[in-house]
């Protein structure tokens, strides 16, 4: 590129763009002149070819591309000295002309899927406190011989009580994030909803009832429905799995949405189980998604030390006092931040504790 061609190109760029380009070249490390005003070797001003290659590399990309693309474009013009002038990692070099790009996609935080709702538990809306009556004993049938009397019997009743336990998420969000299309309100809201769903799932399984926390499944299990494993051999696993299914059925729990809940590591142990070289559960688990013909769901929210079965997951009451409430509060305006608050109220109860069984390891 000769001097006349450079002149014509600068005219075509316009005064403001040309001035910005020349200033950027002057600020670049090889573009600066020495104390004696002499041009340093390798400067974009050292030759017409150097300035032309520098200019073409910037203009060719329209200043709308990534740092890597600008660097590659500079190399296309085959001038090693000019490549040094386009130092994208330095603000005072040509890299200042290249804007940073932000993808609209956000890589999600890793959290387990909510498993309880997948099992078809019974959701129960309520406000404040809900009492549900339950029959704990029945009248008695008896054959009567000649002259015999029948002792009186009467059904017995009790109740379960759902109480609103409050859970909350409170977080400060930069307003810059909320203003970002594709990430802002919708992305923040979805993240908080997923956080609340995971918190409910964790409490539904593991809540211990201490403080403000509700009681979960494992605290409410009937003691007679929980038993220790007899081992990890093929015969032991088979016997324990059979017993886990048998316990709710022999307690006269009606079969409904029966299914297992199991930790992924325990599921792997089942799939690897062999008897005389033949996998016992693997094919059924992979092909049908079942264990002993009953479906299973894997979640890390249950301990690896348990395999849990339920003859009817509708006997688990997933009580929700009110839907998730999301609200924004401009309490940190001086930081250009907004406080996001999420509130949910709920409780968990086993309608029929004997509908569940659990193997412990």
Short mmCIF file of C-alpha atoms in Angstrom, two decimals:
data_model
loop_
_atom_site.label_atom_id
_atom_site.label_comp_id
_atom_site.label_asym_id
_atom_site.label_seq_id
_atom_site.Cartn_x
_atom_site.Cartn_y
_atom_site.Cartn_z
CA UNK A 1 0.00 0.00 0.00
CA UNK A 2 1.52 3.33 -1.05
CA UNK A 3 1.08 6.75 0.51
CA UNK A 4 -1.61 7.78 -1.94
CA UNK A 5 -3.64 4.65 -1.21
CA UNK A 6 -3.36 5.30 2.55
CA UNK A 7 -4.54 8.87 2.02
CA UNK A 8 -7.58 7.73 0.08
CA UNK A 9 -8.43 5.11 2.66
CA UNK A 10 -8.23 7.63 5.51
CA UNK A 11 -10.52 9.97 3.57
CA UNK A 12 -13.02 7.17 3.14
CA UNK A 13 -12.95 6.38 6.84
CA UNK A 14 -13.93 9.88 7.87
CA UNK A 15 -12.08 12.32 10.15
CA UNK A 16 -13.27 10.94 13.50
CA UNK A 17 -12.56 7.29 12.67
CA UNK A 18 -9.20 8.18 11.11
CA UNK A 19 -8.19 10.21 14.17
CA UNK A 20 -9.15 7.35 16.50
CA UNK A 21 -7.16 4.89 14.39
CA UNK A 22 -4.05 7.07 14.28
CA UNK A 23 -4.24 7.82 18.03
CA UNK A 24 -4.54 4.10 18.79
CA UNK A 25 -1.50 3.39 16.65
CA UNK A 26 0.46 6.12 18.41
CA UNK A 27 -0.43 4.71 21.84
CA UNK A 28 0.71 1.19 20.94
CA UNK A 29 4.08 0.19 22.40
CA UNK A 30 5.93 -0.16 19.06
CA UNK A 31 4.12 2.91 17.72
CA UNK A 32 5.55 5.37 20.25
CA UNK A 33 8.41 7.58 19.17
CA UNK A 34 11.61 7.99 21.13
CA UNK A 35 12.74 11.10 23.05
CA UNK A 36 14.49 12.30 19.95
CA UNK A 37 11.16 11.99 18.07
CA UNK A 38 12.67 9.25 15.97
CA UNK A 39 10.33 6.39 15.14
CA UNK A 40 11.21 3.14 16.88
CA UNK A 41 12.04 0.12 14.83
CA UNK A 42 8.92 -1.99 14.27
CA UNK A 43 6.58 0.98 14.71
CA UNK A 44 3.44 1.08 12.63
CA UNK A 45 4.87 4.41 11.39
CA UNK A 46 8.20 2.90 10.40
CA UNK A 47 6.99 2.20 6.90
CA UNK A 48 3.96 2.57 4.70
CA UNK A 49 3.62 -1.22 4.70
CA UNK A 50 3.51 -1.35 8.50
CA UNK A 51 0.82 1.32 8.79
CA UNK A 52 -1.16 -0.21 5.96
CA UNK A 53 -1.10 -3.68 7.51
CA UNK A 54 -2.11 -2.28 10.91
CA UNK A 55 -4.97 -0.30 9.39
CA UNK A 56 -6.25 -3.13 7.23
CA UNK A 57 -6.29 -5.57 10.17
CA UNK A 58 -8.52 -3.21 12.17
CA UNK A 59 -10.80 -2.16 9.32
CA UNK A 60 -11.18 -5.71 7.97
CA UNK A 61 -12.83 -6.79 11.19
CA UNK A 62 -14.97 -3.72 11.68
CA UNK A 63 -13.99 -3.53 15.38
CA UNK A 64 -16.83 -5.92 16.21
CA UNK A 65 -14.95 -9.15 16.78
CA UNK A 66 -13.06 -10.95 19.47
CA UNK A 67 -9.42 -10.42 20.39
CA UNK A 68 -8.41 -13.74 18.83
CA UNK A 69 -10.02 -12.84 15.50
CA UNK A 70 -8.27 -9.45 15.33
CA UNK A 71 -4.93 -11.06 16.07
CA UNK A 72 -5.50 -13.64 13.33
CA UNK A 73 -6.46 -10.89 10.87
CA UNK A 74 -3.24 -9.02 11.58
CA UNK A 75 -1.22 -12.14 10.85
CA UNK A 76 -2.89 -12.45 7.44
CA UNK A 77 -0.98 -9.39 6.23
CA UNK A 78 2.33 -11.14 6.87
CA UNK A 79 4.21 -8.43 8.80
CA UNK A 80 5.76 -9.76 12.01
CA UNK A 81 6.62 -6.28 13.29
CA UNK A 82 3.03 -5.11 12.85
CA UNK A 83 1.76 -8.15 14.73
CA UNK A 84 3.61 -6.84 17.78
CA UNK A 85 1.80 -3.54 17.43
CA UNK A 86 -1.61 -5.20 17.76
CA UNK A 87 -1.33 -6.27 21.42
CA UNK A 88 -4.86 -7.08 22.41
CA UNK A 89 -4.01 -7.72 26.06
CA UNK A 90 -2.90 -4.11 26.59
CA UNK A 91 -5.33 -1.24 26.85
CA UNK A 92 -2.96 1.25 25.20
CA UNK A 93 -2.44 -1.02 22.22
CA UNK A 94 -4.82 -1.82 19.37
CA UNK A 95 -6.77 -4.10 21.70
CA UNK A 96 -8.63 -1.06 23.03
CA UNK A 97 -10.46 -0.94 19.71
CA UNK A 98 -11.88 -4.44 20.16
CA UNK A 99 -15.01 -4.61 22.38
CA UNK A 100 -15.53 -7.51 24.76
CA UNK A 101 -18.40 -9.76 23.80
CA UNK A 102 -20.81 -11.21 26.36
CA UNK A 103 -22.78 -14.32 25.51
CA UNK A 104 -26.47 -14.29 26.40
CA UNK A 105 -26.08 -17.86 27.66
CA UNK A 106 -25.34 -18.46 31.34
CA UNK A 107 -23.94 -21.83 32.40
CA UNK A 108 -26.23 -23.01 35.15
CA UNK A 109 -25.13 -23.83 38.67
CA UNK A 110 -25.13 -27.57 39.30
CA UNK A 111 -27.90 -28.75 41.59
CA UNK A 112 -29.93 -31.97 41.80
CA UNK A 113 -33.31 -32.22 40.12
CA UNK A 114 -36.31 -32.08 42.42
CA UNK A 115 -37.28 -35.72 42.94
CA UNK A 116 -40.32 -35.64 45.23
CA UNK A 117 -42.71 -34.11 42.72
CA UNK A 118 -41.51 -36.61 40.10
CA UNK A 119 -42.79 -39.41 42.33
CA UNK A 120 -46.35 -38.12 42.19
CA UNK A 121 -46.66 -37.00 45.82
CA UNK A 122 -49.95 -35.47 46.89
CA UNK A 123 -49.75 -31.67 46.85
CA UNK A 124 -52.03 -30.07 49.43
CA UNK A 125 -52.70 -26.30 49.42
CA UNK A 126 -53.42 -24.84 52.85
CA UNK A 127 -53.26 -21.60 54.82
CA UNK A 128 -51.53 -21.29 58.15
CA UNK A 129 -52.44 -24.67 59.64
CA UNK A 130 -54.45 -27.62 58.32
CA UNK A 131 -55.77 -30.54 60.41
CA UNK A 132 -56.56 -33.81 58.64
CA UNK A 133 -58.43 -36.55 60.50
CA UNK A 134 -57.18 -40.11 60.26
CA UNK A 135 -58.45 -43.45 61.46
CA UNK A 136 -55.94 -45.26 63.66
CA UNK A 137 -58.07 -48.28 64.65
CA UNK A 138 -61.19 -50.12 63.42
CA UNK A 139 -64.13 -51.98 64.86
CA UNK A 140 -63.60 -55.73 65.27
CA UNK A 141 -65.44 -58.59 63.58
CA UNK A 142 -65.90 -61.83 65.54
CA UNK A 143 -67.85 -65.06 65.15
CA UNK A 144 -70.25 -65.74 68.02
CA UNK A 145 -71.12 -69.14 69.42
CA UNK A 146 -74.30 -70.12 71.27
CA UNK A 147 -74.59 -68.11 74.47
CA UNK A 148 -71.37 -66.17 73.88
CA UNK A 149 -71.07 -62.42 74.15
CA UNK A 150 -69.16 -60.13 71.85
CA UNK A 151 -66.85 -57.54 73.37
CA UNK A 152 -67.54 -54.03 72.23
CA UNK A 153 -65.14 -52.41 69.84
CA UNK A 154 -64.93 -48.98 68.31
CA UNK A 155 -62.79 -47.31 65.64
CA UNK A 156 -60.05 -44.98 66.84
CA UNK A 157 -59.11 -41.68 65.29
CA UNK A 158 -56.28 -39.21 65.29
CA UNK A 159 -55.07 -36.43 63.03
CA UNK A 160 -52.09 -35.06 61.21
CA UNK A 161 -51.37 -31.36 61.20
CA UNK A 162 -49.74 -29.30 58.47
CA UNK A 163 -48.10 -26.13 59.74
CA UNK A 164 -46.64 -23.38 57.59
CA UNK A 165 -42.84 -23.42 57.88
CA UNK A 166 -41.35 -20.38 56.19
CA UNK A 167 -38.33 -20.62 53.91
CA UNK A 168 -36.65 -17.63 52.32
CA UNK A 169 -33.97 -16.61 49.83
CA UNK A 170 -32.55 -13.08 50.13
CA UNK A 171 -29.90 -11.94 47.68
CA UNK A 172 -28.45 -8.72 46.26
CA UNK A 173 -28.31 -8.58 42.46
CA UNK A 174 -26.38 -6.03 40.42
CA UNK A 175 -28.71 -3.85 38.37
CA UNK A 176 -26.29 -4.24 35.47
CA UNK A 177 -27.18 -7.92 35.45
CA UNK A 178 -30.89 -7.19 35.61
CA UNK A 179 -30.54 -4.84 32.65
CA UNK A 180 -28.80 -7.48 30.54
CA UNK A 181 -31.21 -8.94 27.95
CA UNK A 182 -31.63 -12.68 28.19
CA UNK A 183 -30.05 -12.88 31.62
CA UNK A 184 -31.76 -10.24 33.75
CA UNK A 185 -35.05 -10.70 35.56
CA UNK A 186 -35.94 -13.99 33.88
CA UNK A 187 -32.56 -15.63 34.52
CA UNK A 188 -32.35 -14.45 38.11
CA UNK A 189 -35.94 -15.52 38.78
CA UNK A 190 -35.38 -19.00 37.35
CA UNK A 191 -32.24 -19.44 39.44
CA UNK A 192 -34.09 -18.52 42.64
CA UNK A 193 -37.02 -20.80 41.78
CA UNK A 194 -34.61 -23.69 41.22
CA UNK A 195 -32.90 -22.90 44.53
CA UNK A 196 -36.24 -22.97 46.38
CA UNK A 197 -37.30 -26.21 44.67
CA UNK A 198 -34.03 -27.85 45.71
CA UNK A 199 -34.45 -26.59 49.28
CA UNK A 200 -37.98 -28.03 49.47
CA UNK A 201 -36.76 -31.35 48.09
CA UNK A 202 -33.95 -31.53 50.65
CA UNK A 203 -36.32 -30.74 53.52
CA UNK A 204 -38.94 -33.18 52.20
CA UNK A 205 -36.43 -36.02 52.50
CA UNK A 206 -34.04 -34.98 55.26
CA UNK A 207 -35.72 -32.26 57.35
CA UNK A 208 -35.19 -33.00 61.06
CA UNK A 209 -37.82 -30.65 62.51
CA UNK A 210 -35.32 -28.65 64.55
CA UNK A 211 -35.78 -24.90 64.76
CA UNK A 212 -37.98 -23.59 61.97
CA UNK A 213 -37.32 -26.56 59.67
CA UNK A 214 -40.11 -29.06 58.91
CA UNK A 215 -39.82 -32.82 59.38
CA UNK A 216 -39.03 -34.85 56.29
CA UNK A 217 -39.63 -38.41 55.15
CA UNK A 218 -36.81 -40.13 57.02
CA UNK A 219 -37.78 -38.65 60.40
CA UNK A 220 -41.42 -39.68 59.98
CA UNK A 221 -40.89 -43.26 58.79
CA UNK A 222 -42.59 -45.94 60.88
CA UNK A 223 -39.87 -47.67 62.89
CA UNK A 224 -41.19 -51.08 61.89
CA UNK A 225 -40.72 -50.22 58.21
CA UNK A 226 -37.00 -49.54 58.48
CA UNK A 227 -34.51 -52.39 58.60
CA UNK A 228 -30.77 -52.90 58.26
CA UNK A 229 -29.41 -54.61 55.16
CA UNK A 230 -28.25 -58.19 55.48
CA UNK A 231 -25.20 -57.55 53.29
CA UNK A 232 -24.04 -56.57 49.82
CA UNK A 233 -23.90 -59.99 48.20
CA UNK A 234 -26.33 -60.86 45.40
CA UNK A 235 -28.48 -62.97 47.70
CA UNK A 236 -28.52 -60.26 50.38
CA UNK A 237 -29.54 -57.53 47.94
CA UNK A 238 -32.30 -59.68 46.49
CA UNK A 239 -33.67 -60.60 49.91
CA UNK A 240 -33.60 -56.99 51.11
CA UNK A 241 -35.28 -55.65 47.96
CA UNK A 242 -38.03 -58.24 48.30
CA UNK A 243 -38.54 -57.39 51.98
CA UNK A 244 -38.77 -53.66 51.21
CA UNK A 245 -41.64 -54.35 48.80
CA UNK A 246 -43.28 -56.82 51.13
CA UNK A 247 -43.47 -54.60 54.23
CA UNK A 248 -45.98 -52.00 52.92
CA UNK A 249 -48.11 -54.70 51.26
CA UNK A 250 -48.35 -56.86 54.38
CA UNK A 251 -49.33 -53.69 56.28
CA UNK A 252 -52.38 -53.59 53.94
CA UNK A 253 -51.33 -50.40 52.15
CA UNK A 254 -53.09 -50.24 48.81
CA UNK A 255 -50.77 -50.26 45.83
CA UNK A 256 -50.81 -46.96 43.91
CA UNK A 257 -47.93 -44.98 42.46
CA UNK A 258 -45.30 -47.39 43.78
CA UNK A 259 -41.66 -46.46 43.19
CA UNK A 260 -38.14 -46.38 44.60
CA UNK A 261 -35.94 -43.42 45.53
CA UNK A 262 -32.24 -44.19 45.46
CA UNK A 263 -28.87 -42.44 45.52
CA UNK A 264 -26.94 -42.71 42.19
CA UNK A 265 -24.03 -44.50 43.89
CA UNK A 266 -26.35 -47.13 45.35
CA UNK A 267 -28.00 -47.53 41.94
CA UNK A 268 -24.57 -48.20 40.44
CA UNK A 269 -23.94 -50.87 43.07
CA UNK A 270 -27.20 -52.59 42.06
CA UNK A 271 -26.34 -52.44 38.36
CA UNK A 272 -22.94 -54.01 38.99
CA UNK A 273 -24.38 -56.90 41.00
CA UNK A 274 -23.76 -60.32 39.43
CA UNK A 275 -24.80 -63.87 40.15
CA UNK A 276 -22.70 -66.57 38.43
CA UNK A 277 -21.48 -63.92 35.97
CA UNK A 278 -24.95 -62.62 35.07
CA UNK A 279 -26.09 -59.11 35.99
CA UNK A 280 -29.15 -59.26 38.23
CA UNK A 281 -30.65 -55.77 37.98
CA UNK A 282 -28.58 -54.05 35.28
CA UNK A 283 -30.65 -54.90 32.20
CA UNK A 284 -33.96 -54.13 33.87
CA UNK A 285 -32.69 -50.81 35.25
CA UNK A 286 -31.22 -49.68 31.94
CA UNK A 287 -33.94 -50.94 29.61
CA UNK A 288 -37.07 -50.36 31.69
CA UNK A 289 -35.97 -47.92 34.39
CA UNK A 290 -37.35 -50.25 37.06
CA UNK A 291 -36.18 -52.32 40.04
CA UNK A 292 -38.31 -55.42 40.63
CA UNK A 293 -40.78 -53.97 38.08
CA UNK A 294 -41.23 -50.72 40.04
CA UNK A 295 -39.82 -47.44 38.62
CA UNK A 296 -37.04 -45.64 40.43
CA UNK A 297 -35.70 -42.09 40.55
CA UNK A 298 -32.11 -41.21 41.44
CA UNK A 299 -31.26 -38.15 43.53
CA UNK A 300 -28.35 -37.09 45.69
CA UNK A 301 -30.86 -35.61 48.14
CA UNK A 302 -31.33 -39.07 49.68
CA UNK A 303 -28.42 -40.61 51.62
CA UNK A 304 -26.26 -43.20 49.90
CA UNK A 305 -26.92 -45.34 52.98
CA UNK A 306 -30.62 -45.86 52.10
CA UNK A 307 -32.83 -47.52 49.51
CA UNK A 308 -36.42 -46.34 49.98
CA UNK A 309 -39.61 -47.85 48.58
CA UNK A 310 -43.20 -46.63 48.74
CA UNK A 311 -46.31 -48.57 47.74
CA UNK A 312 -48.11 -45.31 46.98
CA UNK A 313 -46.31 -41.95 46.89
CA UNK A 314 -49.70 -40.21 47.13
CA UNK A 315 -49.46 -41.05 50.85
CA UNK A 316 -46.75 -38.36 51.07
CA UNK A 317 -48.43 -34.96 51.57
CA UNK A 318 -46.46 -32.08 50.06
CA UNK A 319 -48.17 -29.15 51.75
CA UNK A 320 -47.80 -25.67 50.25
CA UNK A 321 -49.17 -22.75 52.24
CA UNK A 322 -48.82 -20.39 49.29
CA UNK A 323 -47.03 -20.23 45.98
CA UNK A 324 -43.50 -18.92 45.71
CA UNK A 325 -43.46 -15.15 46.14
CA UNK A 326 -40.71 -13.22 44.35
CA UNK A 327 -40.27 -9.52 45.10
CA UNK A 328 -37.73 -6.80 44.31
CA UNK A 329 -36.64 -4.19 46.84
CA UNK A 330 -34.63 -1.10 45.93
CA UNK A 331 -32.80 -0.98 49.26
CA UNK A 332 -29.27 -0.80 47.85
CA UNK A 333 -29.66 2.00 45.33
CA UNK A 334 -26.33 3.53 46.36
CA UNK A 335 -24.63 0.33 45.13
CA UNK A 336 -26.80 0.12 41.99
CA UNK A 337 -28.13 -3.19 43.31
CA UNK A 338 -31.59 -4.63 43.90
CA UNK A 339 -32.44 -6.99 46.74
CA UNK A 340 -34.43 -10.01 45.57
CA UNK A 341 -36.57 -11.86 48.11
CA UNK A 342 -38.23 -15.24 47.64
CA UNK A 343 -40.61 -16.67 50.23
CA UNK A 344 -42.28 -20.06 50.38
CA UNK A 345 -44.25 -21.72 53.17
CA UNK A 346 -44.85 -25.44 53.40
CA UNK A 347 -44.81 -28.65 55.40
CA UNK A 348 -44.54 -32.40 54.78
CA UNK A 349 -46.49 -35.25 56.34
CA UNK A 350 -46.84 -38.99 55.75
CA UNK A 351 -50.52 -39.79 55.38
CA UNK A 352 -49.84 -43.47 55.90
CA UNK A 353 -46.34 -44.00 57.39
CA UNK A 354 -46.55 -47.74 56.72
CA UNK A 355 -46.77 -47.08 52.99
CA UNK A 356 -43.00 -46.57 53.08
CA UNK A 357 -40.08 -48.89 53.76
CA UNK A 358 -36.36 -48.24 53.86
CA UNK A 359 -33.22 -50.37 53.77
CA UNK A 360 -30.24 -48.90 55.63
CA UNK A 361 -26.60 -49.71 54.86
#
